[in-house]
Amino acid sequence: MLINYLKSWPLYLLPHHALSRVIYALTRIRSPLAAPVIRWFVRAYSVDLAEAEYPRPREYPSFNAFFTRALRADARPIDTAPEAVVSPVDGTVSAAGAIDAERIFQAKGRDYSLVELLAGEAHADDYRGGRFATLYLSPRDYHRIHMPIDGTLRHMTYIPGRLFSVAPHTVATIPRLFARNERVVAHFDTPAGPMAVVMVGAINVAAIETVWAGLVTPPAGRHVCELSYPVEGETAVRLRRGEELGRFNMGSTVILLFGADGVAWSDNLASGQTVRMGRMIARRT
């Protein structure tokens, strides 16, 4: 545990947003030098490019194009069971379980407030007594985010904050980490009731995008910003299970929230479990 604290404490001193803006610029440089950098990254992090739509490093004009790569159409089949709730990402379960009143488990001895995560009471009642799952995306993972279940977008909230790393050692040591970092929260109406997809920023996560709003951050905002969306008409945002919802430009964490009696997590959805986009992680109740 001491080593985790030693690795984490320098993060308090770093200019998180300034460093991330530098990474934002560097990863978007279009250059022939991108290919050797990508090849190094693939070797260093054991990235499986065989499942990518474009499997050769030279096919990516920039590092960010590689990092946000699409997969082959057959690489992630979507579970077709009517009651299935599928993983929105490739990653590792950091934690999953019940929302105890309004507290969400972060790591041993640490939790944080549902109200703080959502930046206010406005939506918290939808999820009290419900279920949460925290899914960590490592640098080697696929970084697009997909719908766990059919849904209609109702609200999107941008919440400013720090950009601490979300690696396991920082999750274990930095209090209220996910409620302190910059994040984008998308609230949906679904057949399982209300669902929130919380996209948490982190150091070097230079941008968070959604398919309906495009680039949400950068630039970093100073105030909470909330947008509402209609449920009917041409501007309504309806997404099917497995459709792309958004993406991280560099890796981070997704937190799923469901309301009380909405879903039952699969028995094997536990800390340390690997998940793959499209595979069932819960059933509608």
Tab-separated table of C-alpha atoms in Angstrom:
chain	number	residue	atom	x	y	z
A	1	MET	CA	0.000	0.000	0.000
A	2	LEU	CA	2.852	2.415	0.758
A	3	ILE	CA	4.146	2.124	-2.805
A	4	ASN	CA	0.710	3.151	-4.095
A	5	TYR	CA	0.835	6.338	-2.008
A	6	LEU	CA	4.374	7.108	-3.180
A	7	LYS	CA	3.265	6.731	-6.811
A	8	SER	CA	0.139	8.820	-6.305
A	9	TRP	CA	1.155	11.839	-4.220
A	10	PRO	CA	3.116	13.643	-7.010
A	11	LEU	CA	-0.137	13.820	-8.994
A	12	TYR	CA	-1.433	16.469	-6.587
A	13	LEU	CA	1.356	18.803	-7.750
A	14	LEU	CA	1.031	18.367	-11.510
A	15	PRO	CA	-0.753	20.865	-13.780
A	16	HIS	CA	-3.242	18.244	-14.980
A	17	HIS	CA	-5.024	20.201	-17.692
A	18	ALA	CA	-1.902	21.845	-19.091
A	19	LEU	CA	-0.152	18.494	-19.478
A	20	SER	CA	-3.239	16.958	-21.057
A	21	ARG	CA	-3.514	19.797	-23.590
A	22	VAL	CA	0.089	19.108	-24.635
A	23	ILE	CA	-0.780	15.423	-25.111
A	24	TYR	CA	-3.884	16.490	-27.047
A	25	ALA	CA	-1.731	18.407	-29.519
A	26	LEU	CA	1.057	15.829	-29.820
A	27	THR	CA	-1.242	12.867	-30.446
A	28	ARG	CA	-2.949	14.683	-33.326
A	29	ILE	CA	0.195	15.497	-35.300
A	30	ARG	CA	-0.126	13.871	-38.730
A	31	SER	CA	3.304	12.562	-39.601
A	32	PRO	CA	5.108	9.489	-40.982
A	33	LEU	CA	6.711	9.320	-37.511
A	34	ALA	CA	3.343	8.220	-36.095
A	35	ALA	CA	3.832	4.665	-37.432
A	36	PRO	CA	7.018	3.836	-35.449
A	37	VAL	CA	5.494	5.352	-32.302
A	38	ILE	CA	2.393	3.190	-32.793
A	39	ARG	CA	4.518	0.081	-33.363
A	40	TRP	CA	6.382	0.761	-30.097
A	41	PHE	CA	3.089	1.255	-28.242
A	42	VAL	CA	1.623	-1.964	-29.662
A	43	ARG	CA	4.663	-3.929	-28.434
A	44	ALA	CA	4.887	-2.181	-25.055
A	45	TYR	CA	1.197	-2.685	-24.174
A	46	SER	CA	0.470	-5.906	-26.104
A	47	VAL	CA	-2.249	-4.301	-28.227
A	48	ASP	CA	-4.074	-6.767	-30.493
A	49	LEU	CA	-4.230	-4.886	-33.793
A	50	ALA	CA	-5.475	-8.000	-35.597
A	51	GLU	CA	-9.011	-7.209	-34.428
A	52	ALA	CA	-8.840	-3.573	-35.605
A	53	GLU	CA	-10.506	-2.376	-38.783
A	54	TYR	CA	-7.056	-1.230	-39.927
A	55	PRO	CA	-4.450	-3.675	-38.591
A	56	ARG	CA	-1.248	-1.970	-39.828
A	57	PRO	CA	0.331	0.963	-37.948
A	58	ARG	CA	1.118	2.805	-41.168
A	59	GLU	CA	-2.622	3.067	-41.897
A	60	TYR	CA	-3.073	5.593	-39.063
A	61	PRO	CA	-2.151	9.210	-39.861
A	62	SER	CA	-1.708	10.135	-36.179
A	63	PHE	CA	-1.359	8.458	-32.807
A	64	ASN	CA	-4.847	9.574	-31.809
A	65	ALA	CA	-6.326	7.956	-34.924
A	66	PHE	CA	-4.759	4.679	-33.766
A	67	PHE	CA	-5.810	5.133	-30.137
A	68	THR	CA	-9.458	5.721	-31.070
A	69	ARG	CA	-9.378	2.986	-33.721
A	70	ALA	CA	-12.487	1.142	-34.846
A	71	LEU	CA	-12.666	-2.640	-34.602
A	72	ARG	CA	-13.640	-5.078	-37.333
A	73	ALA	CA	-17.404	-5.426	-37.647
A	74	ASP	CA	-17.225	-9.037	-36.388
A	75	ALA	CA	-14.755	-8.412	-33.549
A	76	ARG	CA	-17.329	-7.692	-30.811
A	77	PRO	CA	-20.629	-9.529	-31.374
A	78	ILE	CA	-23.457	-8.026	-29.320
A	79	ASP	CA	-25.418	-10.385	-27.077
A	80	THR	CA	-28.896	-10.701	-28.581
A	81	ALA	CA	-30.808	-11.975	-25.519
A	82	PRO	CA	-33.770	-9.580	-24.990
A	83	GLU	CA	-32.947	-9.135	-21.286
A	84	ALA	CA	-29.199	-8.657	-21.790
A	85	VAL	CA	-27.338	-5.564	-20.597
A	86	VAL	CA	-23.913	-5.615	-22.239
A	87	SER	CA	-20.569	-4.123	-21.379
A	88	PRO	CA	-20.151	-0.698	-22.996
A	89	VAL	CA	-16.361	-1.049	-23.199
A	90	ASP	CA	-13.358	-3.321	-23.213
A	91	GLY	CA	-11.764	-3.053	-19.785
A	92	THR	CA	-11.475	-4.360	-16.249
A	93	VAL	CA	-14.025	-4.161	-13.458
A	94	SER	CA	-12.730	-1.845	-10.758
A	95	ALA	CA	-15.825	-2.308	-8.573
A	96	ALA	CA	-19.485	-3.271	-8.966
A	97	GLY	CA	-22.440	-3.666	-6.649
A	98	ALA	CA	-25.280	-1.821	-4.951
A	99	ILE	CA	-25.477	1.914	-4.336
A	100	ASP	CA	-25.811	1.961	-0.562
A	101	ALA	CA	-28.260	4.819	0.004
A	102	GLU	CA	-26.155	7.320	-1.921
A	103	ARG	CA	-22.630	5.992	-1.369
A	104	ILE	CA	-20.667	4.303	-4.165
A	105	PHE	CA	-17.748	1.998	-3.397
A	106	GLN	CA	-14.396	3.118	-4.837
A	107	ALA	CA	-11.802	0.858	-3.198
A	108	LYS	CA	-11.184	-0.779	0.158
A	109	GLY	CA	-11.937	1.824	2.831
A	110	ARG	CA	-12.999	4.455	0.289
A	111	ASP	CA	-16.309	5.534	-1.204
A	112	TYR	CA	-17.871	8.699	-2.585
A	113	SER	CA	-21.250	10.397	-2.834
A	114	LEU	CA	-23.733	9.791	-5.651
A	115	VAL	CA	-24.789	13.435	-5.401
A	116	GLU	CA	-21.187	14.604	-5.741
A	117	LEU	CA	-20.576	12.309	-8.720
A	118	LEU	CA	-23.620	13.723	-10.529
A	119	ALA	CA	-22.935	17.327	-9.424
A	120	GLY	CA	-26.187	17.780	-7.526
A	121	GLU	CA	-29.495	16.325	-6.424
A	122	ALA	CA	-31.272	16.800	-9.759
A	123	HIS	CA	-30.717	13.216	-10.966
A	124	ALA	CA	-29.517	11.446	-7.824
A	125	ASP	CA	-32.964	10.151	-6.834
A	126	ASP	CA	-33.092	8.110	-10.049
A	127	TYR	CA	-30.208	5.937	-8.855
A	128	ARG	CA	-30.515	5.744	-5.059
A	129	GLY	CA	-30.703	2.102	-4.026
A	130	GLY	CA	-29.682	1.063	-7.536
A	131	ARG	CA	-26.619	-0.589	-9.026
A	132	PHE	CA	-23.221	0.684	-10.201
A	133	ALA	CA	-20.273	-0.746	-12.117
A	134	THR	CA	-16.905	0.972	-12.514
A	135	LEU	CA	-14.999	-0.146	-15.626
A	136	TYR	CA	-11.340	0.818	-16.117
A	137	LEU	CA	-9.881	1.138	-19.619
A	138	SER	CA	-6.139	0.512	-19.707
A	139	PRO	CA	-3.877	1.933	-22.450
A	140	ARG	CA	-4.072	-1.352	-24.403
A	141	ASP	CA	-7.874	-1.410	-24.551
A	142	TYR	CA	-10.295	-0.360	-27.273
A	143	HIS	CA	-11.422	3.166	-26.370
A	144	ARG	CA	-14.841	3.613	-27.888
A	145	ILE	CA	-17.891	3.481	-25.627
A	146	HIS	CA	-21.111	1.721	-26.659
A	147	MET	CA	-24.672	1.473	-25.381
A	148	PRO	CA	-25.283	-1.274	-22.810
A	149	ILE	CA	-29.012	-1.324	-23.654
A	150	ASP	CA	-31.431	0.545	-25.929
A	151	GLY	CA	-31.884	4.078	-24.652
A	152	THR	CA	-33.164	7.591	-25.294
A	153	LEU	CA	-30.921	10.432	-24.146
A	154	ARG	CA	-32.580	12.815	-21.661
A	155	HIS	CA	-29.731	14.902	-20.221
A	156	MET	CA	-26.001	15.432	-20.581
A	157	THR	CA	-23.951	17.092	-17.849
A	158	TYR	CA	-20.378	18.349	-18.141
A	159	ILE	CA	-18.685	18.588	-14.728
A	160	PRO	CA	-15.288	20.313	-14.416
A	161	GLY	CA	-12.605	18.893	-12.174
A	162	ARG	CA	-9.076	17.602	-11.792
A	163	LEU	CA	-7.468	14.989	-14.031
A	164	PHE	CA	-5.927	12.523	-11.596
A	165	SER	CA	-4.802	9.222	-13.057
A	166	VAL	CA	-7.459	6.500	-12.749
A	167	ALA	CA	-4.952	3.638	-12.619
A	168	PRO	CA	-5.577	1.061	-9.851
A	169	HIS	CA	-2.952	2.525	-7.513
A	170	THR	CA	-4.592	5.973	-7.564
A	171	VAL	CA	-8.102	4.562	-7.185
A	172	ALA	CA	-6.848	2.814	-4.036
A	173	THR	CA	-5.261	5.929	-2.526
A	174	ILE	CA	-6.894	9.193	-3.714
A	175	PRO	CA	-10.141	9.936	-1.821
A	176	ARG	CA	-13.309	10.527	-3.890
A	177	LEU	CA	-11.296	10.235	-7.082
A	178	PHE	CA	-14.179	9.776	-9.526
A	179	ALA	CA	-16.168	12.608	-7.966
A	180	ARG	CA	-13.173	14.966	-8.237
A	181	ASN	CA	-12.111	14.365	-11.839
A	182	GLU	CA	-13.585	16.094	-14.876
A	183	ARG	CA	-16.422	14.019	-16.308
A	184	VAL	CA	-19.340	13.873	-18.722
A	185	VAL	CA	-22.570	12.219	-17.577
A	186	ALA	CA	-25.201	11.001	-20.048
A	187	HIS	CA	-28.633	10.097	-18.620
A	188	PHE	CA	-30.873	7.757	-20.621
A	189	ASP	CA	-34.362	6.332	-20.390
A	190	THR	CA	-34.107	2.583	-21.039
A	191	PRO	CA	-36.269	-0.560	-20.761
A	192	ALA	CA	-34.459	-1.126	-17.425
A	193	GLY	CA	-35.382	2.333	-16.156
A	194	PRO	CA	-32.972	5.270	-15.771
A	195	MET	CA	-29.333	4.672	-16.737
A	196	ALA	CA	-26.337	6.992	-16.469
A	197	VAL	CA	-23.076	6.538	-18.340
A	198	VAL	CA	-20.376	8.539	-16.556
A	199	MET	CA	-17.257	9.146	-18.667
A	200	VAL	CA	-14.449	10.096	-16.275
A	201	GLY	CA	-11.472	12.068	-17.563
A	202	ALA	CA	-7.909	11.440	-16.389
A	203	ILE	CA	-4.362	12.712	-16.826
A	204	ASN	CA	-3.445	12.540	-20.526
A	205	VAL	CA	-7.114	11.959	-21.430
A	206	ALA	CA	-7.058	14.907	-23.729
A	207	ALA	CA	-10.661	14.746	-24.948
A	208	ILE	CA	-14.059	13.161	-24.332
A	209	GLU	CA	-16.478	12.956	-27.267
A	210	THR	CA	-20.080	11.858	-27.699
A	211	VAL	CA	-21.769	10.895	-30.966
A	212	TRP	CA	-24.522	13.517	-30.507
A	213	ALA	CA	-22.460	16.509	-29.297
A	214	GLY	CA	-19.017	15.834	-30.734
A	215	LEU	CA	-16.054	17.050	-28.692
A	216	VAL	CA	-17.263	17.978	-25.191
A	217	THR	CA	-13.860	18.663	-23.633
A	218	PRO	CA	-11.410	20.356	-24.257
A	219	PRO	CA	-11.516	23.157	-23.555
A	220	ALA	CA	-11.978	22.535	-19.857
A	221	GLY	CA	-14.923	24.416	-18.418
A	222	ARG	CA	-15.164	26.180	-15.069
A	223	HIS	CA	-18.817	25.504	-14.351
A	224	VAL	CA	-21.230	22.581	-14.483
A	225	CYS	CA	-23.096	22.658	-17.793
A	226	GLU	CA	-26.299	20.666	-18.351
A	227	LEU	CA	-28.216	20.112	-21.578
A	228	SER	CA	-31.632	18.467	-21.954
A	229	TYR	CA	-32.784	16.518	-25.014
A	230	PRO	CA	-36.290	15.811	-26.379
A	231	VAL	CA	-37.687	12.291	-26.381
A	232	GLU	CA	-39.532	12.803	-29.683
A	233	GLY	CA	-38.825	14.510	-32.974
A	234	GLU	CA	-35.862	14.857	-35.300
A	235	THR	CA	-33.487	16.053	-32.591
A	236	ALA	CA	-34.194	13.140	-30.216
A	237	VAL	CA	-31.156	10.918	-29.589
A	238	ARG	CA	-32.075	7.225	-29.590
A	239	LEU	CA	-29.338	4.618	-29.546
A	240	ARG	CA	-29.621	0.860	-29.814
A	241	ARG	CA	-27.742	-1.646	-27.682
A	242	GLY	CA	-24.170	-1.896	-29.032
A	243	GLU	CA	-24.233	1.411	-30.931
A	244	GLU	CA	-21.344	3.775	-30.323
A	245	LEU	CA	-22.052	6.386	-27.657
A	246	GLY	CA	-18.737	8.198	-27.426
A	247	ARG	CA	-15.011	7.762	-27.053
A	248	PHE	CA	-11.998	8.607	-24.949
A	249	ASN	CA	-8.956	10.128	-26.590
A	250	MET	CA	-6.506	8.248	-24.329
A	251	GLY	CA	-7.805	5.859	-21.663
A	252	SER	CA	-9.929	6.327	-18.595
A	253	THR	CA	-12.959	4.948	-16.728
A	254	VAL	CA	-16.695	4.497	-17.342
A	255	ILE	CA	-19.159	4.260	-14.439
A	256	LEU	CA	-22.587	2.757	-15.153
A	257	LEU	CA	-25.515	3.620	-12.892
A	258	PHE	CA	-28.956	1.981	-12.896
A	259	GLY	CA	-31.962	2.675	-10.711
A	260	ALA	CA	-33.415	0.444	-8.024
A	261	ASP	CA	-34.761	-2.870	-9.384
A	262	GLY	CA	-33.413	-2.046	-12.843
A	263	VAL	CA	-30.767	-4.708	-13.385
A	264	ALA	CA	-29.067	-7.638	-11.693
A	265	TRP	CA	-25.330	-7.862	-12.315
A	266	SER	CA	-23.957	-11.178	-13.574
A	267	ASP	CA	-22.447	-13.374	-10.856
A	268	ASN	CA	-18.943	-13.051	-12.322
A	269	LEU	CA	-18.977	-9.230	-12.456
A	270	ALA	CA	-16.445	-8.624	-9.710
A	271	SER	CA	-13.334	-6.550	-9.109
A	272	GLY	CA	-10.514	-7.609	-11.440
A	273	GLN	CA	-12.810	-9.296	-13.973
A	274	THR	CA	-12.057	-8.555	-17.642
A	275	VAL	CA	-15.028	-7.358	-19.703
A	276	ARG	CA	-15.486	-7.079	-23.445
A	277	MET	CA	-17.821	-4.735	-25.233
A	278	GLY	CA	-21.003	-6.513	-26.291
A	279	ARG	CA	-20.893	-9.353	-23.762
A	280	MET	CA	-23.644	-9.621	-21.167
A	281	ILE	CA	-22.787	-8.141	-17.755
A	282	ALA	CA	-26.327	-7.905	-16.352
A	283	ARG	CA	-29.971	-8.816	-16.917
A	284	ARG	CA	-32.995	-6.569	-16.783
A	285	THR	CA	-35.121	-7.373	-13.738
